[in-house]
Amino acid sequence: MVKYFLGQSVLRSSWDQVFAAFWQRYPNPYSKHVLTEDIVHREVTPDQKLLSRRLLTKTNRMPRWAERLFPANVAHSVYILEDSIVDPQNQTMTTFTWNINHAEVVEERCVYCVNSDNSGWTEIRREAWVSSSLFGVSRAVQEFGLARFKSNVTKTMKGFEYILAKLQGEAPSKTLVETAKEAKEKAKETALAATEKAKDLANKAATKQQQQQQLL
């Protein structure tokens, strides 16, 4: 049985901006699992549509219980083909992606179009199908694949927003790692300041006590 996903997202940027950002998404702080990307084919059709095919390599760790069933290169990485059709006249971009060397097959279809409620925003309609033919564990592999796919969608949207902010000259929002690092550094500074203040108060108290003893 195939696991199915249907979702819709909105980017608060115009279709032209999203189209430009799509080709510049990698690298970004949320795409560290993307190792390589290569354009293997590109053409413009007579009706002025842009057709492209890209090959991407991503890390794709399988659950521990499944890793021992496959060679390391299959268990830890995956090759993905991405076909895209860009129709600038109607301002739509449709992408089809699927992996070609993994125990689970994830097929995704995305349509990028102008948001019906706000022409300055872009809507992304996303569908995905997760399947596996592994005897005895196919259901578990599909459940794991669907959960990971949903997590990756969140990272994809955050990465998109990060690149859009950079392209528009804005300061990209900080990643969770950056925020945590800053909080840790600030905590260290606060602790150090508190320690120095405690030492200063202790020295003052000791000096005052010595002065009192001298008067006695």
mmCIF file of C-alpha atoms in Angstrom:
data_model
loop_
_atom_site.group_PDB
_atom_site.id
_atom_site.type_symbol
_atom_site.label_atom_id
_atom_site.label_comp_id
_atom_site.label_asym_id
_atom_site.label_seq_id
_atom_site.Cartn_x
_atom_site.Cartn_y
_atom_site.Cartn_z
ATOM 1 C CA MET A 1 0.000 0.000 0.000
ATOM 2 C CA VAL A 2 1.358 3.434 -0.969
ATOM 3 C CA LYS A 3 1.521 6.260 1.584
ATOM 4 C CA TYR A 4 0.131 9.527 0.237
ATOM 5 C CA PHE A 5 0.866 13.116 1.260
ATOM 6 C CA LEU A 6 -0.984 16.262 0.221
ATOM 7 C CA GLY A 7 -0.003 19.722 1.408
ATOM 8 C CA GLN A 8 -0.086 23.383 0.544
ATOM 9 C CA SER A 9 2.345 26.142 1.534
ATOM 10 C CA VAL A 10 2.643 29.854 0.865
ATOM 11 C CA LEU A 11 5.788 31.915 0.382
ATOM 12 C CA ARG A 12 5.344 35.640 0.911
ATOM 13 C CA SER A 13 7.301 36.481 -2.215
ATOM 14 C CA SER A 14 6.269 36.955 -5.831
ATOM 15 C CA TRP A 15 6.321 34.105 -8.310
ATOM 16 C CA ASP A 16 9.262 35.676 -10.172
ATOM 17 C CA GLN A 17 11.263 35.865 -6.936
ATOM 18 C CA VAL A 18 10.462 32.277 -6.001
ATOM 19 C CA PHE A 19 11.347 31.092 -9.507
ATOM 20 C CA ALA A 20 14.748 32.801 -9.247
ATOM 21 C CA ALA A 21 15.330 31.431 -5.733
ATOM 22 C CA PHE A 22 14.425 27.884 -6.792
ATOM 23 C CA TRP A 23 17.662 27.566 -8.785
ATOM 24 C CA GLN A 24 19.752 29.034 -5.974
ATOM 25 C CA ARG A 25 18.362 27.083 -3.027
ATOM 26 C CA TYR A 26 21.539 25.143 -2.338
ATOM 27 C CA PRO A 27 23.469 25.477 -0.208
ATOM 28 C CA ASN A 28 21.536 26.892 2.728
ATOM 29 C CA PRO A 29 21.633 26.157 6.479
ATOM 30 C CA TYR A 30 18.644 23.832 6.199
ATOM 31 C CA SER A 31 19.952 21.722 3.294
ATOM 32 C CA LYS A 32 23.087 20.161 4.728
ATOM 33 C CA HIS A 33 21.739 16.770 3.584
ATOM 34 C CA VAL A 34 22.067 17.913 -0.059
ATOM 35 C CA LEU A 35 25.544 16.917 -1.245
ATOM 36 C CA THR A 36 25.551 17.674 -4.986
ATOM 37 C CA GLU A 37 23.321 19.066 -7.735
ATOM 38 C CA ASP A 38 23.910 18.931 -11.485
ATOM 39 C CA ILE A 39 21.824 20.045 -14.469
ATOM 40 C CA VAL A 40 21.854 17.178 -16.956
ATOM 41 C CA HIS A 41 19.404 18.592 -19.504
ATOM 42 C CA ARG A 42 17.762 21.926 -20.330
ATOM 43 C CA GLU A 43 15.768 23.189 -23.279
ATOM 44 C CA VAL A 44 13.222 25.831 -24.261
ATOM 45 C CA THR A 45 10.197 24.483 -26.104
ATOM 46 C CA PRO A 46 8.571 26.203 -29.124
ATOM 47 C CA ASP A 47 5.822 27.505 -26.814
ATOM 48 C CA GLN A 48 8.503 29.119 -24.595
ATOM 49 C CA LYS A 49 8.428 26.692 -21.673
ATOM 50 C CA LEU A 50 11.660 25.854 -19.886
ATOM 51 C CA LEU A 51 12.299 22.143 -19.360
ATOM 52 C CA SER A 52 15.085 21.029 -17.021
ATOM 53 C CA ARG A 53 16.365 17.845 -15.472
ATOM 54 C CA ARG A 54 18.674 17.851 -12.461
ATOM 55 C CA LEU A 55 20.468 15.068 -10.632
ATOM 56 C CA LEU A 56 20.911 15.531 -6.890
ATOM 57 C CA THR A 57 22.725 13.485 -4.279
ATOM 58 C CA LYS A 58 21.455 13.589 -0.718
ATOM 59 C CA THR A 59 22.247 11.854 2.533
ATOM 60 C CA ASN A 60 19.327 9.643 3.400
ATOM 61 C CA ARG A 61 20.001 7.537 6.459
ATOM 62 C CA MET A 62 17.706 4.592 6.911
ATOM 63 C CA PRO A 63 16.539 3.517 10.371
ATOM 64 C CA ARG A 64 19.158 1.472 12.256
ATOM 65 C CA TRP A 65 17.161 -1.722 11.999
ATOM 66 C CA ALA A 66 17.170 -1.414 8.189
ATOM 67 C CA GLU A 67 20.796 -0.311 7.673
ATOM 68 C CA ARG A 68 22.149 -3.836 8.141
ATOM 69 C CA LEU A 69 20.003 -5.084 5.245
ATOM 70 C CA PHE A 70 21.696 -2.904 2.612
ATOM 71 C CA PRO A 71 25.178 -1.850 1.432
ATOM 72 C CA ALA A 72 26.459 1.354 3.075
ATOM 73 C CA ASN A 73 26.124 3.441 -0.107
ATOM 74 C CA VAL A 74 22.443 2.529 -0.385
ATOM 75 C CA ALA A 75 21.660 2.922 3.307
ATOM 76 C CA HIS A 76 23.328 6.325 3.679
ATOM 77 C CA SER A 77 22.780 8.244 0.426
ATOM 78 C CA VAL A 78 20.334 8.529 -2.442
ATOM 79 C CA TYR A 79 20.289 9.833 -6.006
ATOM 80 C CA ILE A 80 17.295 11.954 -6.967
ATOM 81 C CA LEU A 81 16.077 13.022 -10.404
ATOM 82 C CA GLU A 82 14.143 16.269 -10.670
ATOM 83 C CA ASP A 83 12.223 17.284 -13.788
ATOM 84 C CA SER A 84 10.746 20.759 -13.997
ATOM 85 C CA ILE A 85 8.478 22.613 -16.394
ATOM 86 C CA VAL A 86 8.420 26.407 -16.166
ATOM 87 C CA ASP A 87 5.626 28.309 -17.894
ATOM 88 C CA PRO A 88 6.505 32.020 -17.537
ATOM 89 C CA GLN A 89 3.445 33.144 -19.471
ATOM 90 C CA ASN A 90 1.024 31.559 -16.986
ATOM 91 C CA GLN A 91 3.457 31.913 -14.075
ATOM 92 C CA THR A 92 3.505 28.273 -13.089
ATOM 93 C CA MET A 93 6.334 25.887 -12.375
ATOM 94 C CA THR A 94 5.755 22.165 -11.963
ATOM 95 C CA THR A 95 8.401 19.836 -10.585
ATOM 96 C CA PHE A 96 8.538 16.032 -10.468
ATOM 97 C CA THR A 97 11.147 14.305 -8.298
ATOM 98 C CA TRP A 98 11.887 10.674 -7.543
ATOM 99 C CA ASN A 99 14.769 8.688 -6.086
ATOM 100 C CA ILE A 100 16.491 6.019 -8.118
ATOM 101 C CA ASN A 101 18.572 3.888 -5.735
ATOM 102 C CA HIS A 102 16.811 3.305 -2.469
ATOM 103 C CA ALA A 103 14.765 0.757 -0.580
ATOM 104 C CA GLU A 104 11.877 3.207 -0.488
ATOM 105 C CA VAL A 105 10.580 5.107 -3.494
ATOM 106 C CA VAL A 106 9.475 8.694 -2.887
ATOM 107 C CA GLU A 107 7.774 10.471 -5.771
ATOM 108 C CA GLU A 108 6.860 14.133 -5.409
ATOM 109 C CA ARG A 109 4.931 16.597 -7.555
ATOM 110 C CA CYS A 110 4.931 20.321 -6.764
ATOM 111 C CA VAL A 111 3.110 23.158 -8.510
ATOM 112 C CA TYR A 112 4.284 26.724 -7.879
ATOM 113 C CA CYS A 113 1.710 29.345 -8.852
ATOM 114 C CA VAL A 114 0.516 32.830 -7.925
ATOM 115 C CA ASN A 115 -1.506 32.800 -4.712
ATOM 116 C CA SER A 116 -5.203 33.398 -5.396
ATOM 117 C CA ASP A 117 -5.613 35.669 -2.349
ATOM 118 C CA ASN A 118 -2.472 37.759 -2.819
ATOM 119 C CA SER A 119 -0.813 38.185 -6.225
ATOM 120 C CA GLY A 120 2.457 39.119 -4.502
ATOM 121 C CA TRP A 121 2.688 35.704 -2.854
ATOM 122 C CA THR A 122 3.434 32.243 -4.238
ATOM 123 C CA GLU A 123 1.482 29.100 -3.486
ATOM 124 C CA ILE A 124 3.042 25.628 -3.495
ATOM 125 C CA ARG A 125 0.790 22.613 -3.908
ATOM 126 C CA ARG A 126 2.659 19.463 -2.977
ATOM 127 C CA GLU A 127 1.816 15.781 -3.452
ATOM 128 C CA ALA A 128 3.972 12.789 -2.588
ATOM 129 C CA TRP A 129 3.765 9.020 -2.805
ATOM 130 C CA VAL A 130 5.951 6.774 -0.640
ATOM 131 C CA SER A 131 6.218 3.096 -1.509
ATOM 132 C CA SER A 132 8.428 0.092 -0.818
ATOM 133 C CA SER A 133 8.562 -3.437 -2.147
ATOM 134 C CA LEU A 134 10.720 -4.862 0.640
ATOM 135 C CA PHE A 135 9.172 -8.124 1.742
ATOM 136 C CA GLY A 136 8.139 -8.170 5.387
ATOM 137 C CA VAL A 137 9.169 -4.588 6.241
ATOM 138 C CA SER A 138 7.573 -2.511 3.476
ATOM 139 C CA ARG A 139 4.967 -0.958 5.774
ATOM 140 C CA ALA A 140 7.570 0.085 8.358
ATOM 141 C CA VAL A 141 9.800 1.539 5.632
ATOM 142 C CA GLN A 142 6.882 3.492 4.189
ATOM 143 C CA GLU A 143 5.916 4.895 7.606
ATOM 144 C CA PHE A 144 9.506 5.969 8.204
ATOM 145 C CA GLY A 145 9.780 7.471 4.707
ATOM 146 C CA LEU A 146 6.571 9.489 5.080
ATOM 147 C CA ALA A 147 7.629 10.880 8.471
ATOM 148 C CA ARG A 148 11.018 11.874 7.084
ATOM 149 C CA PHE A 149 9.410 13.436 4.008
ATOM 150 C CA LYS A 150 7.197 15.654 6.196
ATOM 151 C CA SER A 151 10.257 16.739 8.181
ATOM 152 C CA ASN A 152 12.134 17.545 4.968
ATOM 153 C CA VAL A 153 9.226 19.666 3.695
ATOM 154 C CA THR A 154 9.638 21.897 6.756
ATOM 155 C CA LYS A 155 13.371 22.217 6.070
ATOM 156 C CA THR A 156 12.688 22.947 2.396
ATOM 157 C CA MET A 157 10.351 25.831 3.240
ATOM 158 C CA LYS A 158 12.777 27.288 5.784
ATOM 159 C CA GLY A 159 15.592 27.031 3.243
ATOM 160 C CA PHE A 160 13.442 28.751 0.619
ATOM 161 C CA GLU A 161 12.660 31.614 3.016
ATOM 162 C CA TYR A 162 16.354 31.925 3.898
ATOM 163 C CA ILE A 163 17.447 32.221 0.245
ATOM 164 C CA LEU A 164 14.586 34.602 -0.621
ATOM 165 C CA ALA A 165 15.615 36.890 2.224
ATOM 166 C CA LYS A 166 19.218 36.916 0.974
ATOM 167 C CA LEU A 167 18.188 37.626 -2.620
ATOM 168 C CA GLN A 168 15.952 40.472 -1.497
ATOM 169 C CA GLY A 169 18.725 42.054 0.552
ATOM 170 C CA GLU A 170 17.158 41.251 3.888
ATOM 171 C CA ALA A 171 18.865 39.714 6.881
ATOM 172 C CA PRO A 172 17.941 36.002 6.810
ATOM 173 C CA SER A 173 16.289 34.752 9.961
ATOM 174 C CA LYS A 174 18.705 32.931 12.211
ATOM 175 C CA THR A 175 18.701 29.168 12.232
ATOM 176 C CA LEU A 176 17.941 27.218 15.401
ATOM 177 C CA VAL A 177 21.593 26.213 15.643
ATOM 178 C CA GLU A 178 22.738 29.837 15.391
ATOM 179 C CA THR A 179 20.152 30.944 17.942
ATOM 180 C CA ALA A 180 21.171 28.183 20.356
ATOM 181 C CA LYS A 181 24.861 29.052 19.917
ATOM 182 C CA GLU A 182 24.199 32.729 20.664
ATOM 183 C CA ALA A 183 22.137 31.809 23.733
ATOM 184 C CA LYS A 184 24.952 29.554 24.958
ATOM 185 C CA GLU A 185 27.543 32.302 24.490
ATOM 186 C CA LYS A 186 25.319 34.811 26.263
ATOM 187 C CA ALA A 187 24.818 32.389 29.147
ATOM 188 C CA LYS A 188 28.596 31.992 29.428
ATOM 189 C CA GLU A 189 29.061 35.762 29.500
ATOM 190 C CA THR A 190 26.355 36.134 32.148
ATOM 191 C CA ALA A 191 27.881 33.379 34.276
ATOM 192 C CA LEU A 192 31.351 34.922 33.953
ATOM 193 C CA ALA A 193 30.034 38.363 34.914
ATOM 194 C CA ALA A 194 28.230 36.869 37.919
ATOM 195 C CA THR A 195 31.416 35.073 38.997
ATOM 196 C CA GLU A 196 33.478 38.270 38.727
ATOM 197 C CA LYS A 197 30.869 40.199 40.695
ATOM 198 C CA ALA A 198 30.822 37.524 43.409
ATOM 199 C CA LYS A 199 34.618 37.659 43.651
ATOM 200 C CA ASP A 200 34.508 41.457 43.896
ATOM 201 C CA LEU A 201 31.908 41.336 46.695
ATOM 202 C CA ALA A 202 33.918 38.668 48.522
ATOM 203 C CA ASN A 203 37.101 40.796 48.305
ATOM 204 C CA LYS A 204 35.267 43.861 49.584
ATOM 205 C CA ALA A 205 33.811 41.862 52.477
ATOM 206 C CA ALA A 206 37.246 40.447 53.366
ATOM 207 C CA THR A 207 38.813 43.937 53.249
ATOM 208 C CA LYS A 208 36.087 45.356 55.473
ATOM 209 C CA GLN A 209 36.543 42.510 57.960
ATOM 210 C CA GLN A 210 40.301 43.135 58.104
ATOM 211 C CA GLN A 211 39.719 46.832 58.739
ATOM 212 C CA GLN A 212 37.321 46.055 61.586
ATOM 213 C CA GLN A 213 39.831 43.651 63.156
ATOM 214 C CA GLN A 214 42.561 46.327 62.998
ATOM 215 C CA LEU A 215 40.302 48.802 64.826
ATOM 216 C CA LEU A 216 39.748 46.267 67.607
#
